[in-house]
CSV table of C-alpha atoms and ligand atoms in Angstrom, one decimal:
chain,number,residue,atom,x,y,z
E,9,MET,CA,-0.2,-0.5,-0.2
E,10,GLU,CA,1.6,3.2,-0.7
E,11,LEU,CA,0.4,6.8,-1.7
E,12,THR,CA,1.6,8.2,-5.3
E,13,LYS,CA,2.7,11.3,-6.1
E,14,GLU,CA,0.2,12.1,-8.8
E,15,GLN,CA,-2.4,11.3,-6.0
E,16,ILE,CA,-0.7,13.4,-3.6
E,17,SER,CA,-1.0,16.0,-6.1
E,18,ALA,CA,-4.2,15.5,-7.2
E,19,LEU,CA,-5.8,16.2,-3.3
E,20,LEU,CA,-3.3,19.4,-3.1
E,21,GLY,CA,-5.0,20.7,-6.0
E,22,TRP,CA,-8.2,20.0,-5.2
E,23,TYR,CA,-8.1,21.4,-1.7
E,24,ARG,CA,-6.7,24.5,-2.9
E,25,GLU,CA,-9.4,24.9,-5.3
E,26,ASN,CA,-12.3,23.8,-3.2
E,27,LYS,CA,-11.7,24.4,1.0
E,28,ARG,CA,-14.2,26.3,2.9
E,29,ASP,CA,-13.3,29.4,4.7
E,30,LEU,CA,-13.1,28.5,8.0
E,31,PRO,CA,-12.1,31.1,10.9
E,32,TRP,CA,-9.1,28.6,12.2
E,33,ARG,CA,-7.6,28.7,8.3
E,34,LYS,CA,-6.9,32.1,8.4
E,35,ASN,CA,-2.9,31.9,10.3
E,36,ASN,CA,-2.8,28.5,10.9
E,37,THR,CA,-1.1,29.4,14.3
E,38,PRO,CA,0.0,27.2,16.8
E,39,TYR,CA,-2.6,28.2,19.3
E,40,GLU,CA,-5.3,28.6,16.9
E,41,THR,CA,-4.3,25.2,15.2
E,42,TRP,CA,-4.7,23.4,18.8
E,43,ILE,CA,-7.7,25.0,20.2
E,44,SER,CA,-9.8,24.4,17.0
E,45,GLU,CA,-8.4,20.6,16.5
E,46,ILE,CA,-9.9,20.4,20.3
E,47,MET,CA,-13.2,22.2,19.6
E,48,LEU,CA,-13.9,19.8,16.2
E,49,GLN,CA,-12.8,16.4,18.3
E,50,GLN,CA,-16.6,15.5,19.1
E,51,THR,CA,-18.9,18.9,17.7
E,52,ARG,CA,-19.9,19.5,14.3
E,53,VAL,CA,-17.8,22.1,12.5
E,54,GLU,CA,-21.2,24.6,11.9
E,55,ALA,CA,-21.4,24.7,16.0
E,56,VAL,CA,-17.5,25.1,16.5
E,57,LYS,CA,-17.1,28.2,14.1
E,58,GLU,CA,-19.1,30.6,16.1
E,59,ARG,CA,-17.6,29.3,19.5
E,60,PHE,CA,-13.9,29.5,17.6
E,61,VAL,CA,-14.3,33.3,17.1
E,62,LEU,CA,-15.8,34.2,20.4
E,63,PHE,CA,-13.0,32.1,22.4
E,64,LEU,CA,-10.3,33.5,20.4
E,65,LYS,CA,-11.5,37.3,21.0
E,66,GLU,CA,-11.8,36.2,24.7
E,67,LEU,CA,-8.6,34.4,25.3
E,68,PRO,CA,-6.3,35.7,22.6
E,69,THR,CA,-2.7,33.9,23.9
E,70,VAL,CA,-1.7,30.9,25.6
E,71,GLN,CA,-1.0,32.9,28.2
E,72,ASP,CA,-4.9,34.0,28.6
E,73,LEU,CA,-6.3,30.7,28.2
E,74,SER,CA,-3.7,29.3,31.4
E,75,ASN,CA,-4.8,32.5,33.4
E,76,CYS,CA,-8.8,31.9,32.7
E,77,GLU,CA,-11.0,31.9,35.5
E,78,ASP,CA,-12.9,28.2,35.3
E,79,ASP,CA,-16.4,29.2,35.6
E,80,ARG,CA,-15.4,31.8,32.9
E,81,LEU,CA,-13.5,28.7,30.9
E,82,MET,CA,-16.9,26.6,31.3
E,83,LYS,CA,-19.0,29.4,29.8
E,84,LEU,CA,-16.9,29.7,26.6
E,85,TRP,CA,-17.1,26.3,26.5
E,86,GLU,CA,-21.1,26.0,26.8
E,87,GLY,CA,-22.8,24.1,24.4
E,88,MET,CA,-20.2,21.7,23.2
E,89,GLY,CA,-19.9,19.4,25.2
E,90,TYR,CA,-17.3,17.2,26.6
E,91,TYR,CA,-16.0,19.8,28.9
E,92,SER,CA,-12.8,17.6,30.0
E,93,ARG,CA,-11.3,18.9,26.8
E,94,ALA,CA,-11.9,22.9,28.3
E,95,ARG,CA,-10.4,21.7,31.2
E,96,ASN,CA,-7.5,20.0,29.5
E,97,LEU,CA,-6.9,23.3,27.4
E,98,LYS,CA,-5.8,25.2,30.8
E,99,LYS,CA,-3.9,22.6,32.4
E,100,CYS,CA,-2.2,22.1,28.7
E,101,ALA,CA,-1.7,26.1,28.6
E,102,GLN,CA,-0.4,26.2,32.2
E,103,GLU,CA,2.1,23.7,31.1
E,104,VAL,CA,3.1,25.1,27.9
E,105,VAL,CA,3.8,28.6,29.6
E,106,ALA,CA,5.9,27.0,32.6
E,107,ASN,CA,7.7,24.7,30.7
E,108,TYR,CA,7.9,26.3,26.6
E,109,GLU,CA,7.8,30.1,27.1
E,110,GLY,CA,4.0,30.4,26.1
E,111,LYS,CA,4.7,28.2,22.8
E,112,LEU,CA,3.5,25.0,21.6
E,113,PRO,CA,6.4,22.8,20.4
E,114,ASP,CA,6.5,21.5,16.8
E,115,ASP,CA,7.9,18.1,17.7
E,116,PRO,CA,4.4,15.9,17.7
E,117,ALA,CA,6.3,13.5,20.9
E,118,LEU,CA,6.4,16.2,23.2
E,119,LEU,CA,3.2,17.8,22.0
E,120,ARG,CA,1.9,14.3,23.1
E,121,LYS,CA,3.0,14.6,26.8
E,122,LEU,CA,1.0,17.1,26.9
E,123,PRO,CA,-2.5,16.9,29.0
E,124,GLY,CA,-5.5,16.7,26.4
E,125,ILE,CA,-3.3,16.0,23.5
E,126,GLY,CA,-3.3,12.4,21.7
E,127,PRO,CA,-1.5,11.2,18.8
E,128,TYR,CA,-3.7,12.4,16.2
E,129,THR,CA,-3.8,16.3,17.7
E,130,ALA,CA,0.0,16.2,18.3
E,131,GLY,CA,0.3,15.1,14.6
E,132,ALA,CA,-2.2,17.8,13.0
E,133,ILE,CA,-1.0,20.6,15.7
E,134,SER,CA,3.1,19.7,14.4
E,135,ALA,CA,1.7,19.5,10.7
E,136,ILE,CA,-0.7,22.2,9.8
E,137,ALA,CA,1.0,24.8,12.3
E,138,TYR,CA,4.8,23.6,11.5
E,139,GLY,CA,4.9,22.2,8.4
E,140,THR,CA,6.5,19.2,10.7
E,141,LYS,CA,6.6,15.6,8.7
E,142,ALA,CA,4.1,13.9,10.6
E,143,ALA,CA,1.0,11.8,10.2
E,144,ALA,CA,-2.2,13.1,11.8
E,145,VAL,CA,-4.6,9.8,11.0
E,146,ASP,CA,-8.2,10.2,12.5
E,147,GLY,CA,-11.4,8.7,11.0
E,148,ASN,CA,-11.3,11.1,8.3
E,149,VAL,CA,-8.1,9.4,6.9
E,150,LEU,CA,-8.7,5.8,8.0
E,151,ARG,CA,-12.5,6.1,6.1
E,152,ILE,CA,-10.3,7.9,2.8
E,153,LEU,CA,-7.7,5.3,2.6
E,154,THR,CA,-9.6,2.4,3.2
E,155,ARG,CA,-11.8,2.9,0.8
E,156,TYR,CA,-9.0,3.8,-1.8
E,157,PHE,CA,-7.2,0.9,-1.2
E,158,ASP,CA,-10.1,-1.2,-0.8
E,159,ASP,CA,-9.5,-2.3,2.3
E,160,TYR,CA,-11.2,-4.2,4.9
E,161,SER,CA,-9.1,-4.0,7.6
E,162,ASP,CA,-11.5,-2.6,10.9
E,163,ILE,CA,-10.9,1.2,11.5
E,164,ASN,CA,-11.9,1.1,15.2
E,165,LYS,CA,-8.5,-1.2,15.4
E,166,ASP,CA,-5.3,0.5,16.4
E,167,ALA,CA,-3.0,-1.7,14.2
E,168,THR,CA,-5.3,-0.6,11.2
E,169,LYS,CA,-4.6,3.3,12.9
E,170,ARG,CA,-0.7,2.3,12.9
E,171,GLN,CA,-0.6,0.7,9.4
E,172,TYR,CA,-2.0,4.1,8.2
E,173,GLU,CA,0.5,6.3,10.0
E,174,ALA,CA,3.3,4.1,8.6
E,175,VAL,CA,1.6,4.8,4.7
E,176,ILE,CA,2.0,8.5,5.2
E,177,GLU,CA,5.4,8.6,7.4
E,178,THR,CA,6.9,6.2,4.0
E,179,TYR,CA,5.6,9.1,2.1
E,180,TYR,CA,7.1,11.8,4.0
E,181,LYS,CA,10.2,10.4,4.1
E,182,GLU,CA,10.9,9.3,-0.1
E,183,ASN,CA,9.4,13.0,-1.0
E,184,THR,CA,10.5,16.1,-0.5
E,185,LEU,CA,7.3,18.2,0.6
E,186,SER,CA,7.4,22.0,1.4
E,187,LYS,CA,6.0,23.3,5.1
E,188,GLU,CA,3.0,24.6,3.0
E,189,ASP,CA,2.5,21.3,1.2
E,190,ILE,CA,2.6,19.2,4.4
E,191,SER,CA,0.3,21.6,6.2
E,192,ASP,CA,-2.4,21.6,3.5
E,193,LEU,CA,-2.5,18.4,2.4
E,194,THR,CA,-3.2,17.4,6.4
E,195,GLN,CA,-6.1,19.8,6.2
E,196,ALA,CA,-6.9,18.3,2.5
E,197,PHE,CA,-7.6,15.2,4.3
E,198,MET,CA,-9.8,16.5,7.1
E,199,GLU,CA,-11.5,18.7,4.1
E,200,LEU,CA,-12.3,15.6,2.0
E,201,GLY,CA,-13.8,13.7,4.5
E,202,ALA,CA,-15.9,16.3,5.4
E,203,ILE,CA,-17.5,17.4,2.3
E,204,VAL,CA,-16.6,14.7,-0.5
E,205,CYS,CA,-15.9,10.9,1.4
E,206,LEU,CA,-18.9,11.7,3.9
E,207,PRO,CA,-18.7,9.8,7.0
E,208,ASN,CA,-22.6,8.6,6.9
E,209,GLY,CA,-24.8,8.1,3.6
E,210,GLU,CA,-23.3,8.1,0.3
E,211,PRO,CA,-19.7,9.8,-0.9
E,212,LEU,CA,-20.1,12.3,-3.7
E,213,CYS,CA,-17.7,10.7,-5.6
E,214,ASP,CA,-17.9,12.7,-8.9
E,215,ARG,CA,-16.3,15.4,-6.7
E,216,CYS,CA,-13.4,13.7,-5.8
E,217,PRO,CA,-10.3,14.3,-6.9
E,218,TRP,CA,-9.3,10.4,-6.3
E,219,LYS,CA,-12.2,9.0,-8.4
E,220,ASP,CA,-10.7,7.5,-11.1
E,221,GLN,CA,-8.3,5.5,-9.1
E,222,CYS,CA,-10.5,4.6,-5.8
E,223,LYS,CA,-10.6,1.0,-5.9
E,224,ALA,CA,-13.6,0.5,-3.7
E,225,LYS,CA,-15.3,3.0,-5.6
E,226,ARG,CA,-14.0,0.5,-8.9
E,227,GLU,CA,-15.5,-2.7,-7.1
E,228,GLY,CA,-18.5,-1.2,-5.7
E,229,HIS,CA,-17.7,-2.0,-1.9
E,230,LEU,CA,-18.4,1.5,-0.5
E,231,SER,CA,-21.5,0.5,1.7
E,232,GLU,CA,-19.3,-2.0,3.2
E,233,ILE,CA,-15.8,0.1,3.5
E,234,PRO,CA,-15.1,1.3,6.0
E,235,ASN,CA,-15.3,-1.7,8.2
E,236,LYS,CA,-16.3,-1.2,11.4
E,237,LYS,CA,-16.3,-4.5,13.2
E,238,THR,CA,-15.9,-3.4,16.3
E,239,LYS,CA,-19.2,-1.8,18.0
E,240,ILE,CA,-19.3,1.0,21.2
E,241,GLU,CA,-21.7,-0.1,23.5
E,242,ARG,CA,-22.7,2.6,25.7
E,243,PRO,CA,-24.4,2.0,29.5
E,244,VAL,CA,-27.5,4.0,29.6
E,245,VAL,CA,-28.2,6.0,33.1
E,246,LEU,CA,-32.0,6.8,33.8
E,247,LYS,CA,-32.1,10.0,35.2
E,248,THR,CA,-35.0,12.3,36.9
E,249,VAL,CA,-34.1,15.7,36.5
E,250,PHE,CA,-36.3,18.6,38.5
E,251,VAL,CA,-36.3,22.3,37.5
E,252,VAL,CA,-37.1,23.9,40.5
E,253,MET,CA,-37.7,27.7,40.8
E,254,ASP,CA,-40.3,29.8,42.7
E,255,GLU,CA,-41.6,33.3,41.5
E,256,THR,CA,-38.4,34.5,41.0
E,257,SER,CA,-35.0,32.1,41.0
E,258,VAL,CA,-34.7,28.8,40.3
E,259,TYR,CA,-32.5,26.2,42.0
E,260,LEU,CA,-29.0,25.0,40.2
E,261,THR,CA,-26.3,22.4,42.0
E,262,LYS,CA,-22.7,21.9,41.4
E,263,ARG,CA,-21.6,18.7,40.0
E,264,PRO,CA,-18.7,17.0,42.1
E,265,HIS,CA,-14.9,18.3,41.1
E,266,LYS,CA,-13.9,15.6,39.4
E,267,GLY,CA,-15.2,13.0,36.7
E,268,LEU,CA,-18.1,13.7,33.8
E,269,LEU,CA,-18.7,17.3,33.8
E,270,ALA,CA,-16.7,18.1,36.8
E,271,ASP,CA,-17.4,21.3,38.2
E,272,MET,CA,-20.3,22.3,36.0
E,273,TYR,CA,-23.9,23.7,37.2
E,274,GLU,CA,-26.9,21.6,36.8
E,275,PHE,CA,-30.6,20.9,37.6
E,276,TYR,CA,-31.5,19.3,40.5
E,277,ALA,CA,-31.6,15.2,39.7
E,278,VAL,CA,-31.2,12.0,40.7
E,279,ASP,CA,-29.7,8.7,38.9
E,280,HIS,CA,-33.0,6.8,38.6
E,281,SER,CA,-36.5,6.7,37.2
E,282,VAL,CA,-39.0,8.6,39.9
E,283,PRO,CA,-43.0,7.5,39.4
E,284,ASP,CA,-45.4,10.4,38.5
E,285,GLU,CA,-46.9,9.8,41.8
E,286,GLU,CA,-44.0,10.1,43.7
E,287,VAL,CA,-42.4,13.5,42.6
E,288,LYS,CA,-44.3,15.8,45.2
E,289,GLY,CA,-43.6,14.1,47.7
E,290,LEU,CA,-39.7,14.0,46.7
E,291,MET,CA,-39.7,17.5,46.6
E,292,GLU,CA,-41.5,18.6,49.2
E,293,GLU,CA,-38.9,16.3,51.5
E,294,VAL,CA,-36.3,18.8,49.8
E,295,PHE,CA,-37.3,21.9,49.2
E,296,GLY,CA,-40.6,22.3,51.1
E,297,THR,CA,-44.4,23.5,50.2
E,298,VAL,CA,-44.8,22.6,46.6
E,299,ARG,CA,-47.5,24.6,44.4
E,300,SER,CA,-47.2,22.8,41.6
E,301,VAL,CA,-45.4,20.0,39.1
E,302,ARG,CA,-45.6,19.8,35.3
E,303,LYS,CA,-44.2,17.0,33.4
E,304,LEU,CA,-41.3,18.1,30.9
E,305,PRO,CA,-40.4,16.4,27.9
E,306,SER,CA,-38.1,13.3,28.4
E,307,SER,CA,-35.2,13.5,26.3
E,308,LYS,CA,-31.8,11.8,25.5
E,309,HIS,CA,-27.9,12.8,26.1
E,310,ILE,CA,-25.2,10.5,24.0
E,311,PHE,CA,-21.8,11.0,25.5
E,312,SER,CA,-18.9,9.0,23.8
E,313,HIS,CA,-19.1,6.2,27.1
E,314,LEU,CA,-22.5,6.1,28.4
E,315,GLU,CA,-26.1,8.2,27.4
E,316,TRP,CA,-28.3,9.9,29.7
E,317,HIS,CA,-32.2,9.2,29.8
E,318,MET,CA,-34.2,11.7,31.0
E,319,ASP,CA,-37.7,12.1,32.9
E,320,ALA,CA,-37.8,15.8,33.9
E,321,TYR,CA,-40.3,18.0,35.8
E,322,GLU,CA,-40.9,21.8,36.5
E,323,VAL,CA,-41.4,21.8,40.5
E,324,THR,CA,-42.8,25.4,41.6
E,325,VAL,CA,-42.3,25.5,45.7
E,326,GLU,CA,-43.4,28.1,47.9
E,327,SER,CA,-40.3,29.6,48.4
E,328,LEU,CA,-36.7,28.4,47.3
E,329,ARG,CA,-34.4,27.8,50.1
E,330,ASP,CA,-30.8,27.1,50.1
E,331,THR,CA,-30.4,23.3,50.7
E,332,GLY,CA,-26.7,23.5,51.8
E,333,GLU,CA,-26.1,21.4,48.4
E,334,GLY,CA,-26.7,24.0,45.7
E,335,ILE,CA,-27.4,27.6,45.2
E,336,VAL,CA,-30.5,30.1,44.4
E,337,ILE,CA,-30.0,32.2,41.0
E,338,LEU,CA,-32.6,34.7,39.9
E,339,LYS,CA,-33.9,33.1,36.9
E,340,GLU,CA,-32.5,35.7,34.6
E,341,GLU,CA,-29.3,34.9,35.9
E,342,LEU,CA,-29.4,30.9,34.5
E,343,LYS,CA,-27.8,32.6,31.2
E,344,ASP,CA,-24.6,33.3,33.2
E,345,TYR,CA,-24.2,30.0,34.1
E,346,ALA,CA,-22.4,27.2,32.3
E,347,VAL,CA,-24.6,24.4,32.5
E,348,PRO,CA,-24.0,21.3,30.3
E,349,SER,CA,-25.5,21.0,26.7
E,350,ALA,CA,-26.9,17.2,28.2
E,351,TYR,CA,-29.6,19.7,29.4
E,352,GLN,CA,-30.1,22.0,26.5
E,353,ALA,CA,-33.9,20.4,26.0
E,354,TYR,CA,-34.5,22.0,29.3
E,355,LEU,CA,-32.6,24.8,29.3
E,356,LYS,CA,-33.9,26.1,26.1
E,357,LEU,CA,-37.2,26.4,28.0
E,358,TYR,CA,-36.2,28.8,30.3
E,359,ARG,CA,-33.0,31.3,28.9
B,410,LIG,S1,-13.6,8.2,-5.0
B,410,LIG,FE1,-15.3,8.5,-3.4
B,410,LIG,S2,-14.9,6.7,-2.1
B,410,LIG,FE2,-13.4,7.1,-3.0
B,410,LIG,S3,-12.1,8.4,-2.2
B,410,LIG,FE3,-13.0,9.9,-3.5
B,410,LIG,S4,-15.1,10.1,-2.0
B,410,LIG,FE4,-14.1,8.2,-1.1
């Protein structure tokens, strides 16, 4: 399996003509590349675009990020989910300030040692921002190349990933490429995977620079490749969410300092299902006299490793009191608190 000069040159030409105008592509600085790569890990490009611009406006340098208050950082990250990414960004920024004078290193081996930076992100930062000859192989690259080579290897296996890293590194070793070529080529794979060789549904092969050589296309194997034998099964947590309020205020609790969604604010919730007829009694035990209970629509939130299936109730009480576990805030202040997007179905009713 090897990449050819013609193939790479066709991909580079295609990218330079067709790339989308995305805010992090304007300068390709190490800081901007790093922030965008972390944001894009589990969030759609459209959702990241606006967030990225706002983040850079508020925190334009590694130093600013390293000094950012946790609550402000969570607020800037709100809506993108996977908040541990934001916490690792700050930890990483602090290490970069302490050990690298505020400048991300260009060596992927050093980048990999920093919090929140795995092999793919290290390869992407060093290749895109510095033009280092480093492979950045993610699901996009695996989908494109297994299709191109008509390869049925399981793309969820590390061995497959390593195999394609070697294919790209071998090409780098045997060919002369400018820093700009390496940067563009790394982004070209991402772009081809995002807008042509699509992850869900039919790839748009007519628009692909490799359409005449792609082996899976020629053999009619596109519905079978990429092959993902290892299916991810997520445990389901049943939750009951209570939006507890009185006339002017609403009640929030802060999640524990460690673990899922650490330090974020959320509505009062229990990790089990509560029958309708028990809601009023349960709420009166915690919050005193209940004026009304209204059932809200059920919702679901999927994390990478588990799912929340939520039932929810709006509970209006006589007067909200401090239970010692949470905070009582004015309803209009709800927009100022970082509440995870897992609660989006309920947040949007009250913000
Ligand atoms: S020809 Fe089609 S399947 Fe093959 S790499 Fe291009 S878009 Fe993907």
